[in-house]
Tab-separated table of C-alpha atoms in Angstrom:
chain	number	residue	atom	x	y	z
A	1257	MET	CA	-64.358	-19.891	46.791
A	1258	ASN	CA	-67.578	-19.448	44.953
A	1259	ILE	CA	-68.260	-16.066	43.419
A	1260	GLN	CA	-69.098	-14.722	39.976
A	1261	VAL	CA	-68.792	-11.040	39.147
A	1262	ASP	CA	-69.930	-9.593	35.819
A	1263	LEU	CA	-69.383	-5.896	35.228
A	1264	GLN	CA	-70.150	-3.823	32.145
A	1265	GLU	CA	-69.379	-0.163	31.831
A	1266	SER	CA	-70.147	2.247	29.049
A	1267	ASP	CA	-70.374	6.012	29.150
A	1268	LYS	CA	-69.992	6.219	32.935
A	1269	VAL	CA	-72.801	3.790	33.590
A	1270	LEU	CA	-71.720	0.609	35.341
A	1271	LYS	CA	-74.057	-2.360	35.496
A	1272	GLY	CA	-72.961	-5.239	37.647
A	1273	TYR	CA	-74.147	-8.642	38.650
A	1274	VAL	CA	-72.738	-10.638	41.538
A	1275	ARG	CA	-73.575	-14.231	42.275
A	1276	GLY	CA	-72.497	-16.577	45.057
A	1277	GLU	CA	-70.987	-15.975	48.472
A	1278	ILE	CA	-69.078	-12.894	49.550
A	1279	ASP	CA	-66.859	-13.746	52.488
A	1280	ALA	CA	-63.233	-13.375	53.530
A	1281	HIS	CA	-62.150	-15.709	50.719
A	1282	THR	CA	-64.124	-14.181	47.859
A	1283	ALA	CA	-64.191	-10.520	48.905
A	1284	PRO	CA	-60.697	-9.836	47.477
A	1285	VAL	CA	-61.955	-11.076	44.068
A	1286	LEU	CA	-64.858	-8.644	44.186
A	1287	ARG	CA	-62.613	-5.792	45.337
A	1288	GLU	CA	-60.190	-6.423	42.478
A	1289	LYS	CA	-63.012	-6.445	39.901
A	1290	LEU	CA	-64.478	-3.192	41.195
A	1291	GLU	CA	-61.153	-1.404	41.520
A	1292	PRO	CA	-60.818	-0.226	37.870
A	1293	TYR	CA	-64.118	1.666	38.123
A	1294	GLN	CA	-63.717	3.381	41.472
A	1295	ASN	CA	-61.956	6.458	40.152
A	1296	ILE	CA	-64.259	7.200	37.225
A	1297	GLU	CA	-65.769	10.630	37.704
A	1298	SER	CA	-69.558	10.825	38.158
A	1299	LEU	CA	-69.947	7.095	37.751
A	1300	ASN	CA	-73.491	5.778	37.928
A	1301	ALA	CA	-73.212	2.247	39.238
A	1302	GLU	CA	-75.851	-0.347	39.981
A	1303	LEU	CA	-74.924	-3.745	41.328
A	1304	ASP	CA	-77.493	-6.518	41.322
A	1305	LEU	CA	-77.022	-8.765	44.347
A	1306	SER	CA	-80.151	-10.884	43.972
A	1307	ASP	CA	-78.100	-14.066	43.598
A	1308	VAL	CA	-75.805	-13.425	46.532
A	1309	ASP	CA	-76.647	-16.148	49.046
A	1310	TYR	CA	-74.294	-15.092	51.762
A	1311	MET	CA	-72.276	-12.064	52.720
A	1312	ASP	CA	-70.276	-11.350	55.850
A	1313	SER	CA	-68.702	-8.170	57.162
A	1314	THR	CA	-65.674	-8.522	54.874
A	1315	GLY	CA	-67.999	-8.289	51.870
A	1316	LEU	CA	-69.677	-5.301	53.406
A	1317	GLY	CA	-66.264	-3.647	53.667
A	1318	VAL	CA	-65.753	-3.999	49.910
A	1319	PHE	CA	-69.062	-2.289	49.114
A	1320	VAL	CA	-68.479	0.506	51.590
A	1321	ALA	CA	-65.021	1.209	50.202
A	1322	PHE	CA	-66.465	1.281	46.673
A	1323	TYR	CA	-69.342	3.481	47.841
A	1324	LYS	CA	-66.917	5.926	49.454
A	1325	SER	CA	-64.713	6.278	46.393
A	1326	VAL	CA	-67.628	6.534	43.945
A	1327	ASN	CA	-69.241	9.137	46.166
A	1328	SER	CA	-66.083	11.183	46.484
A	1329	GLN	CA	-65.943	11.381	42.656
A	1330	GLY	CA	-69.474	12.740	42.513
A	1331	GLY	CA	-70.949	9.435	41.425
A	1332	HIS	CA	-73.709	7.222	42.713
A	1333	LEU	CA	-73.841	3.579	43.772
A	1334	LYS	CA	-76.990	1.558	44.054
A	1335	LEU	CA	-77.225	-1.986	45.366
A	1336	SER	CA	-80.312	-3.876	44.313
A	1337	GLY	CA	-81.939	-7.241	44.841
A	1338	LEU	CA	-80.923	-7.564	48.484
A	1339	SER	CA	-82.190	-10.678	50.262
A	1340	ALA	CA	-83.677	-10.282	53.742
A	1341	ARG	CA	-80.427	-11.465	55.238
A	1342	LEU	CA	-78.342	-8.938	53.336
A	1343	LYS	CA	-80.832	-6.169	54.038
A	1344	ARG	CA	-80.505	-6.890	57.748
A	1345	LEU	CA	-76.720	-6.608	57.506
A	1346	PHE	CA	-77.009	-3.159	55.900
A	1347	ASP	CA	-79.603	-2.079	58.451
A	1348	ILE	CA	-77.646	-3.226	61.501
A	1349	THR	CA	-74.508	-1.471	60.333
A	1350	GLY	CA	-76.398	1.776	59.693
A	1351	LEU	CA	-75.273	1.628	56.056
A	1352	GLY	CA	-78.855	1.185	54.876
A	1353	ASP	CA	-79.490	4.789	55.926
A	1354	ILE	CA	-76.687	6.334	53.892
A	1355	MET	CA	-76.413	3.993	50.914
A	1356	ASP	CA	-78.947	3.476	48.140
A	1357	ILE	CA	-80.129	-0.093	48.638
A	1358	GLU	CA	-83.151	-1.927	47.375
A	1359	SER	CA	-84.571	-5.229	48.564
A	1360	ALA	CA	-85.398	-8.063	46.223
A	1361	GLY	CA	-88.912	-8.016	44.854
A	1362	LYS	CA	-89.094	-4.231	44.619
A	1363	GLY	CA	-88.331	-2.037	41.639
A	1364	GLY	CA	-87.625	-3.036	38.073
A	1365	ILE	CA	-85.263	-5.961	38.245
B	790	MET	CA	-15.623	-34.823	55.525
B	791	VAL	CA	-16.373	-34.334	51.824
B	792	GLN	CA	-14.106	-37.229	51.007
B	793	LYS	CA	-15.838	-39.420	53.534
B	794	ILE	CA	-19.261	-38.610	52.092
B	795	GLY	CA	-17.900	-39.235	48.614
B	796	SER	CA	-16.633	-42.680	49.536
B	797	GLN	CA	-19.886	-43.513	51.327
B	798	TYR	CA	-21.798	-42.540	48.200
B	799	LYS	CA	-19.506	-44.624	46.037
B	800	GLU	CA	-20.092	-47.626	48.246
B	801	ILE	CA	-23.892	-47.254	48.188
B	802	LEU	CA	-23.864	-46.762	44.425
B	803	ASN	CA	-21.648	-49.765	43.945
B	804	GLN	CA	-23.996	-51.957	45.986
B	805	TYR	CA	-26.907	-50.846	43.882
B	806	MET	CA	-25.120	-51.393	40.608
B	807	GLN	CA	-24.460	-54.974	41.622
B	808	ARG	CA	-27.861	-55.957	42.999
B	809	GLN	CA	-30.477	-53.297	42.167
B	810	SER	CA	-32.572	-54.339	45.126
B	811	GLU	CA	-35.230	-52.369	47.019
B	812	GLN	CA	-32.971	-52.495	50.027
B	813	ASN	CA	-30.188	-50.714	48.112
B	814	LEU	CA	-32.612	-48.020	46.987
B	815	TYR	CA	-33.771	-47.546	50.534
B	816	VAL	CA	-30.214	-46.990	51.723
B	817	GLY	CA	-29.831	-44.417	48.942
B	818	GLN	CA	-32.974	-42.588	50.023
B	819	ASN	CA	-31.759	-42.323	53.581
B	820	PHE	CA	-28.408	-41.089	52.378
B	821	SER	CA	-30.079	-38.356	50.305
B	822	ARG	CA	-31.910	-37.154	53.408
B	823	GLN	CA	-28.588	-36.865	55.158
B	824	LEU	CA	-27.224	-34.832	52.216
B	825	ILE	CA	-30.235	-32.500	52.325
B	826	SER	CA	-29.846	-31.946	56.048
B	827	GLU	CA	-26.223	-30.989	55.376
B	828	ASN	CA	-27.336	-28.505	52.676
B	829	THR	CA	-25.553	-30.360	49.904
B	830	SER	CA	-26.478	-28.742	46.585
B	831	PRO	CA	-27.828	-30.801	43.629
B	832	GLU	CA	-24.757	-30.036	41.503
B	833	ASP	CA	-22.475	-31.324	44.251
B	834	VAL	CA	-24.435	-34.574	44.353
B	835	ILE	CA	-23.944	-35.036	40.629
B	836	SER	CA	-20.238	-34.185	40.903
B	837	MET	CA	-20.013	-36.840	43.564
B	838	HIS	CA	-21.849	-39.263	41.308
B	839	LYS	CA	-19.494	-38.550	38.443
B	840	ALA	CA	-16.418	-39.019	40.643
B	841	ALA	CA	-17.777	-42.299	41.991
B	842	MET	CA	-18.566	-43.556	38.490
B	843	GLN	CA	-15.093	-42.602	37.292
B	844	GLU	CA	-13.568	-44.723	40.021
B	845	LEU	CA	-15.935	-47.647	39.520
B	846	TYR	CA	-16.143	-47.696	35.700
B	847	GLU	CA	-13.122	-45.913	34.353
B	848	ASP	CA	-13.541	-47.303	30.838
B	849	MET	CA	-16.730	-45.441	30.021
B	850	PRO	CA	-16.711	-43.381	26.802
B	851	GLU	CA	-15.735	-39.707	27.066
B	852	THR	CA	-19.260	-38.655	26.018
B	853	VAL	CA	-20.656	-40.011	29.289
B	854	TRP	CA	-18.306	-37.865	31.365
B	855	HIS	CA	-19.118	-34.839	29.214
B	856	SER	CA	-22.803	-35.454	29.755
B	857	PHE	CA	-22.244	-35.346	33.523
B	858	ASP	CA	-20.461	-32.007	33.217
B	859	PHE	CA	-23.415	-30.706	31.274
B	860	LEU	CA	-25.860	-32.027	33.865
B	861	ILE	CA	-23.871	-30.347	36.661
B	862	GLU	CA	-24.213	-27.064	34.820
B	863	MET	CA	-27.938	-27.674	34.443
B	864	MET	CA	-28.339	-28.218	38.166
B	865	ILE	CA	-26.691	-25.016	39.333
B	866	ASN	CA	-29.904	-22.996	39.161
B	867	TYR	CA	-31.760	-25.717	41.029
B	868	GLY	CA	-29.149	-25.327	43.738
B	869	LEU	CA	-29.813	-21.592	43.866
B	870	ALA	CA	-33.557	-22.202	44.090
B	871	LEU	CA	-32.932	-24.524	46.997
B	872	GLN	CA	-30.859	-21.899	48.788
B	873	GLU	CA	-33.632	-19.385	48.218
B	874	ARG	CA	-36.160	-21.758	49.733
B	875	GLN	CA	-33.985	-22.206	52.774
B	876	SER	CA	-33.643	-18.490	53.284
B	877	LEU	CA	-37.438	-18.107	52.887
B	878	LEU	CA	-38.000	-20.749	55.526
B	879	GLN	CA	-35.708	-18.841	57.823
B	880	LYS	CA	-37.511	-15.568	57.103
B	881	GLN	CA	-40.851	-17.246	57.718
B	882	GLU	CA	-39.631	-18.414	61.085
B	883	GLU	CA	-38.499	-14.867	61.909
B	884	LEU	CA	-41.949	-13.558	60.956
B	885	ARG	CA	-43.615	-16.181	63.103
B	886	VAL	CA	-41.533	-15.112	66.072
B	887	GLU	CA	-42.412	-11.474	65.395
B	888	MET	CA	-46.122	-12.308	65.161
B	889	ASP	CA	-45.913	-14.077	68.499
B	890	LEU	CA	-44.259	-11.028	70.018
B	891	ALA	CA	-46.890	-8.746	68.465
B	892	ALA	CA	-49.683	-10.922	69.794
B	893	ASN	CA	-48.155	-10.656	73.267
B	894	VAL	CA	-47.863	-6.891	72.928
B	895	GLN	CA	-51.490	-6.755	71.809
B	896	GLU	CA	-52.580	-8.794	74.776
B	897	THR	CA	-50.796	-6.463	77.159
B	898	LEU	CA	-51.881	-3.345	75.308
B	899	LEU	CA	-55.535	-4.257	75.109
B	900	SER	CA	-55.870	-5.791	78.533
B	901	THR	CA	-58.735	-4.450	80.575
B	902	THR	CA	-59.952	-4.852	84.107
B	903	MET	CA	-63.403	-6.203	84.763
B	904	PRO	CA	-65.290	-3.801	87.009
B	905	SER	CA	-66.925	-5.004	90.157
B	906	LEU	CA	-70.385	-3.549	90.613
B	907	ASP	CA	-73.043	-4.396	93.175
B	908	GLY	CA	-75.609	-6.795	91.821
B	909	LEU	CA	-73.937	-7.386	88.467
B	910	ASP	CA	-72.377	-10.684	87.419
B	911	ILE	CA	-70.190	-10.360	84.300
B	912	GLY	CA	-69.028	-13.207	82.087
B	913	LEU	CA	-66.863	-12.760	79.012
B	914	LEU	CA	-64.833	-14.594	76.433
B	915	SER	CA	-62.874	-13.325	73.431
B	916	VAL	CA	-61.130	-15.883	71.233
B	917	PRO	CA	-59.123	-14.795	68.177
B	918	LEU	CA	-59.356	-16.850	64.989
B	919	ARG	CA	-55.689	-16.280	64.243
B	920	LYS	CA	-52.973	-14.980	66.513
B	921	MET	CA	-54.146	-11.390	66.580
B	922	ASN	CA	-57.629	-10.539	67.771
B	923	GLY	CA	-59.821	-8.172	65.743
B	924	ASP	CA	-62.406	-8.137	68.519
B	925	TYR	CA	-62.007	-6.090	71.627
B	926	ILE	CA	-63.644	-5.715	75.024
B	927	TYR	CA	-62.853	-2.673	77.075
B	928	PHE	CA	-64.171	-1.630	80.452
B	929	ILE	CA	-64.090	1.817	81.974
B	930	SER	CA	-64.797	1.746	85.666
B	931	GLY	CA	-64.715	4.706	87.935
B	932	GLY	CA	-65.710	3.329	91.280
B	933	GLU	CA	-68.815	5.499	91.609
B	934	GLY	CA	-71.157	2.630	90.876
B	935	HIS	CA	-70.790	3.204	87.138
B	936	ALA	CA	-69.045	1.171	84.490
B	937	GLY	CA	-68.780	1.455	80.749
B	938	ILE	CA	-68.251	-1.455	78.417
B	939	ALA	CA	-67.150	-1.281	74.819
B	940	VAL	CA	-67.321	-4.356	72.594
B	941	ALA	CA	-65.771	-3.690	69.208
B	942	ASP	CA	-65.085	-5.669	66.066
B	943	VAL	CA	-62.787	-4.571	63.271
B	944	ILE	CA	-63.903	-5.632	59.798
B	945	GLY	CA	-60.892	-7.500	58.601
B	946	LYS	CA	-58.679	-9.915	60.453
B	947	GLY	CA	-55.141	-10.414	61.584
B	948	LEU	CA	-52.449	-7.790	61.921
B	949	PRO	CA	-54.158	-4.781	60.228
B	950	ALA	CA	-57.274	-5.323	62.322
B	951	ALA	CA	-55.196	-5.489	65.484
B	952	LEU	CA	-53.394	-2.251	64.678
B	953	CYS	CA	-56.722	-0.562	64.010
B	954	MET	CA	-58.002	-1.784	67.353
B	955	SER	CA	-55.152	-0.065	69.193
B	956	MET	CA	-56.638	3.192	67.965
B	957	VAL	CA	-59.981	2.411	69.523
B	958	LYS	CA	-58.188	1.575	72.737
B	959	PHE	CA	-56.343	4.906	72.817
B	960	GLY	CA	-59.592	6.703	72.117
B	961	MET	CA	-61.234	4.940	75.035
B	962	ASP	CA	-58.250	5.664	77.263
B	963	SER	CA	-58.355	9.335	76.460
B	964	LEU	CA	-62.059	9.468	77.373
B	965	ASN	CA	-61.630	7.476	80.550
B	966	ASP	CA	-64.966	8.533	81.984
B	967	SER	CA	-67.239	5.830	83.332
B	968	THR	CA	-70.169	8.223	83.454
B	969	ALA	CA	-69.910	9.185	79.771
B	970	PHE	CA	-72.953	8.362	77.650
B	971	PRO	CA	-72.856	6.093	74.597
B	972	SER	CA	-73.667	8.723	71.968
B	973	GLU	CA	-70.748	10.846	73.154
B	974	VAL	CA	-68.327	7.929	73.394
B	975	LEU	CA	-69.237	6.586	69.947
B	976	SER	CA	-69.021	10.007	68.270
B	977	THR	CA	-65.575	10.593	69.743
B	978	ILE	CA	-64.221	7.208	68.710
B	979	ASN	CA	-65.799	7.615	65.277
B	980	ARG	CA	-63.887	10.821	64.648
B	981	ILE	CA	-60.619	9.177	65.674
B	982	VAL	CA	-61.175	6.085	63.538
B	983	GLU	CA	-62.477	8.036	60.524
B	984	LYS	CA	-59.340	10.150	60.400
B	985	SER	CA	-56.933	7.297	60.633
B	986	VAL	CA	-58.075	4.235	58.734
B	987	ASP	CA	-58.171	2.998	55.162
B	988	ASP	CA	-61.363	3.088	53.161
B	989	PHE	CA	-62.027	-0.607	53.473
B	990	MET	CA	-61.491	-0.790	57.214
B	991	PHE	CA	-64.312	-0.207	59.651
B	992	VAL	CA	-65.102	-0.880	63.224
B	993	SER	CA	-68.426	-1.843	64.701
B	994	MET	CA	-68.861	-1.110	68.370
B	995	PHE	CA	-71.405	-1.525	71.107
B	996	TYR	CA	-71.174	0.762	74.085
B	997	GLY	CA	-73.088	0.291	77.315
B	998	ARG	CA	-73.098	2.450	80.408
B	999	TYR	CA	-74.331	0.650	83.487
B	1000	GLU	CA	-75.434	2.239	86.732
B	1001	ALA	CA	-75.406	-0.180	89.647
B	1002	GLU	CA	-77.789	1.754	91.859
B	1003	THR	CA	-80.662	1.814	89.377
B	1004	GLY	CA	-79.760	-1.240	87.295
B	1005	VAL	CA	-80.134	0.883	84.172
B	1006	LEU	CA	-78.050	0.155	81.091
B	1007	THR	CA	-77.795	2.973	78.577
B	1008	TYR	CA	-76.591	1.637	75.256
B	1009	GLY	CA	-75.635	2.745	71.817
B	1010	SER	CA	-74.331	0.956	68.767
B	1011	ALA	CA	-72.095	1.868	65.877
B	1012	GLY	CA	-73.248	-0.663	63.338
B	1013	HIS	CA	-72.710	-3.508	65.785
B	1014	GLU	CA	-74.652	-6.761	66.076
B	1015	PRO	CA	-77.624	-5.882	68.267
B	1016	ALA	CA	-77.227	-6.934	71.882
B	1017	MET	CA	-80.065	-8.937	73.412
B	1018	ILE	CA	-81.876	-8.754	76.678
B	1019	TYR	CA	-83.253	-11.819	78.379
B	1020	ARG	CA	-86.195	-11.080	80.642
B	1021	ALA	CA	-86.331	-13.565	83.514
B	1022	GLU	CA	-89.967	-12.766	84.213
B	1023	THR	CA	-91.251	-13.688	80.756
B	1024	GLY	CA	-88.441	-16.015	79.689
B	1025	GLU	CA	-88.198	-14.070	76.414
B	1026	PHE	CA	-85.331	-12.503	74.512
B	1027	GLU	CA	-85.579	-9.100	72.856
B	1028	GLU	CA	-83.116	-7.415	70.527
B	1029	LEU	CA	-81.689	-4.113	71.752
B	1030	THR	CA	-81.809	-2.295	68.436
B	1031	VAL	CA	-80.470	1.219	68.225
B	1032	LYS	CA	-79.450	3.309	65.246
B	1033	GLY	CA	-75.845	4.151	64.492
B	1034	LEU	CA	-73.393	3.897	61.601
B	1035	LEU	CA	-70.197	1.836	61.613
B	1036	LEU	CA	-67.190	3.746	62.949
B	1037	GLY	CA	-64.904	5.156	60.279
B	1038	VAL	CA	-67.418	5.600	57.449
B	1039	SER	CA	-68.484	9.207	57.938
B	1040	PRO	CA	-67.229	11.897	60.343
B	1041	MET	CA	-70.779	13.294	60.503
B	1042	ALA	CA	-72.362	10.167	61.972
B	1043	SER	CA	-74.421	10.636	65.102
B	1044	TYR	CA	-75.410	7.939	67.509
B	1045	GLU	CA	-78.747	7.225	69.109
B	1046	GLU	CA	-78.884	5.836	72.637
B	1047	LYS	CA	-81.556	3.948	74.559
B	1048	GLU	CA	-82.090	2.720	78.094
B	1049	VAL	CA	-83.084	-0.582	79.527
B	1050	LYS	CA	-83.623	-1.429	83.182
B	1051	LEU	CA	-82.401	-4.794	84.392
B	1052	ASP	CA	-84.395	-6.701	86.968
B	1053	LYS	CA	-83.228	-9.669	88.986
B	1054	ASN	CA	-81.906	-12.516	86.780
B	1055	ASP	CA	-82.262	-10.468	83.609
B	1056	MET	CA	-79.333	-10.778	81.241
B	1057	VAL	CA	-77.824	-8.573	78.579
B	1058	VAL	CA	-75.950	-10.497	75.911
B	1059	ILE	CA	-73.380	-8.589	73.853
B	1060	MET	CA	-71.587	-10.319	71.012
B	1061	THR	CA	-69.648	-9.880	67.792
B	1062	ASP	CA	-70.665	-11.311	64.427
B	1063	GLY	CA	-68.233	-14.175	64.975
B	1064	VAL	CA	-70.923	-15.569	67.272
B	1065	THR	CA	-73.878	-15.116	64.937
B	1066	GLU	CA	-72.252	-15.719	61.566
B	1067	GLY	CA	-71.255	-19.267	62.308
B	1068	ARG	CA	-72.029	-21.850	59.670
B	1069	THR	CA	-72.574	-25.566	60.039
B	1070	ALA	CA	-73.018	-28.209	57.374
B	1071	GLU	CA	-76.790	-27.656	57.622
B	1072	GLY	CA	-76.721	-23.873	57.332
B	1073	PHE	CA	-76.343	-20.805	59.476
B	1074	ILE	CA	-76.399	-20.684	63.223
B	1075	ASP	CA	-79.111	-18.185	63.978
B	1076	ARG	CA	-79.910	-16.316	67.095
B	1077	GLN	CA	-82.521	-18.826	68.087
B	1078	VAL	CA	-79.776	-21.398	68.576
B	1079	ILE	CA	-77.778	-19.021	70.741
B	1080	ASN	CA	-80.831	-18.112	72.796
B	1081	GLU	CA	-81.586	-21.762	73.426
B	1082	LEU	CA	-78.018	-22.405	74.559
B	1083	ILE	CA	-78.232	-19.510	77.006
B	1084	LEU	CA	-81.574	-20.737	78.341
B	1085	ARG	CA	-80.133	-24.156	79.089
B	1086	LYS	CA	-77.682	-22.604	81.553
B	1087	LYS	CA	-79.640	-19.521	82.617
B	1088	ASP	CA	-79.381	-20.285	86.330
B	1089	GLU	CA	-75.592	-20.598	86.262
B	1090	SER	CA	-73.041	-17.807	86.629
B	1091	ALA	CA	-72.510	-15.455	83.682
B	1092	GLN	CA	-69.039	-16.904	83.014
B	1093	THR	CA	-70.365	-20.469	82.970
B	1094	ILE	CA	-73.037	-19.504	80.433
B	1095	VAL	CA	-70.543	-17.734	78.172
B	1096	GLN	CA	-68.158	-20.696	78.242
B	1097	PHE	CA	-71.004	-23.129	77.551
B	1098	VAL	CA	-72.245	-21.172	74.531
B	1099	TYR	CA	-68.715	-21.028	73.128
B	1100	ASP	CA	-68.036	-24.727	73.666
B	1101	GLU	CA	-71.332	-25.724	72.064
B	1102	LEU	CA	-70.904	-23.439	69.036
B	1103	VAL	CA	-67.387	-24.729	68.478
B	1104	ARG	CA	-68.703	-28.281	68.666
B	1105	MET	CA	-71.511	-27.527	66.186
B	1106	GLN	CA	-69.005	-26.088	63.711
B	1107	ASN	CA	-66.611	-29.014	64.089
B	1108	ALA	CA	-64.128	-26.851	65.975
B	1109	GLU	CA	-63.724	-24.549	62.982
B	1110	LEU	CA	-64.785	-21.023	63.773
B	1111	SER	CA	-64.578	-18.636	60.839
B	1112	ASP	CA	-64.124	-15.364	62.710
B	1113	ASP	CA	-62.910	-13.914	65.989
B	1114	PHE	CA	-65.441	-14.785	68.692
B	1115	THR	CA	-66.450	-12.444	71.494
B	1116	LEU	CA	-69.328	-12.843	73.915
B	1117	VAL	CA	-70.177	-10.878	77.037
B	1118	ILE	CA	-73.052	-11.485	79.429
B	1119	TYR	CA	-74.227	-9.034	82.065
B	1120	LYS	CA	-76.445	-10.799	84.567
B	1121	LYS	CA	-78.352	-8.896	87.219
B	1122	VAL	CA	-78.213	-10.826	90.493
């Protein structure tokens, strides 16, 4: 049960930072934290996952659900700081092709 | 009956008042268990105590008796809480029975028949973490030397995952064509799943179409763990990677398919992430570990290999798997 989620939103820009493990136990925590923002119109969200050590398919489900609702409101979601392991998960599931993801070590983090 | 219990209580209390020994307390404890098993409420116990005291020590000041009346009043809500707990226990038992029934229905509903094809040895195992399985193996066999296999995994566990899986099953049933190609099968199932599931529910699925005459497996994947091929000639494993999005994310998704030809003693290993996402005290179980386990039994039958891999992984994780576990091996013989 080890997860930390910090979210800050102002003027339709959401900056987030997640640390720890996202699995069946912690995913509901993450989902609950993201929920208040999912219906904001044209939300521009970026979640930094560089300190996420582990994520399983349940965690993936949370991000996809958030991606779908943000997208349907004309917004954009970006996930950054993905470790090789997380990147592989997004690639295998085909989500890497439709979602905006960025590996660790690239871009301005 | 009530009178008898009352006089028993009085006797036990009296013994304690005289000696205050451990033995007397022990008798009291046992008696309280009997009261609980007979659903005696806390306020009734105190009433009984008051009555016993009145008989044993009638000269007590009035204030003591009043205090008991007050205490009885105080206990009434505890009695109600106790009743509530009992009715919850009963409801829980009813739910358990229903879950068992549902698991049986699921087993019947999702049952599939292993095809028999010339030159192909199939081994499989699917073990749910809880009662309901969120993994699913489905065969379509037509008897023309073709067979299709679908291995699917619902993200999520338990009852909702199982319900979602029924949808995949009905989609497969409605196709019922062993010669269908993976891209077509996956697109069809994707449309069905996309229409009917919640935003946070997705299915990953591998689909393979095998032709006995040529030994060719045509495969596609909807966001599923890549299958692996073991080449007997080189002794190497290769990942069968192929592009495709999880089922249920977008109705527009299209699915790539690729071919691989199996030669004698080659194996195709299809699994769900319950196999690869295992964790031990030292860290993750990676594919290398799984490959090594398969190699140790590579000359055995497909079923023996599958069972061995499962047993070893369970042992490595101290018998605590964290997800539904499904493993299928196709071995060309």
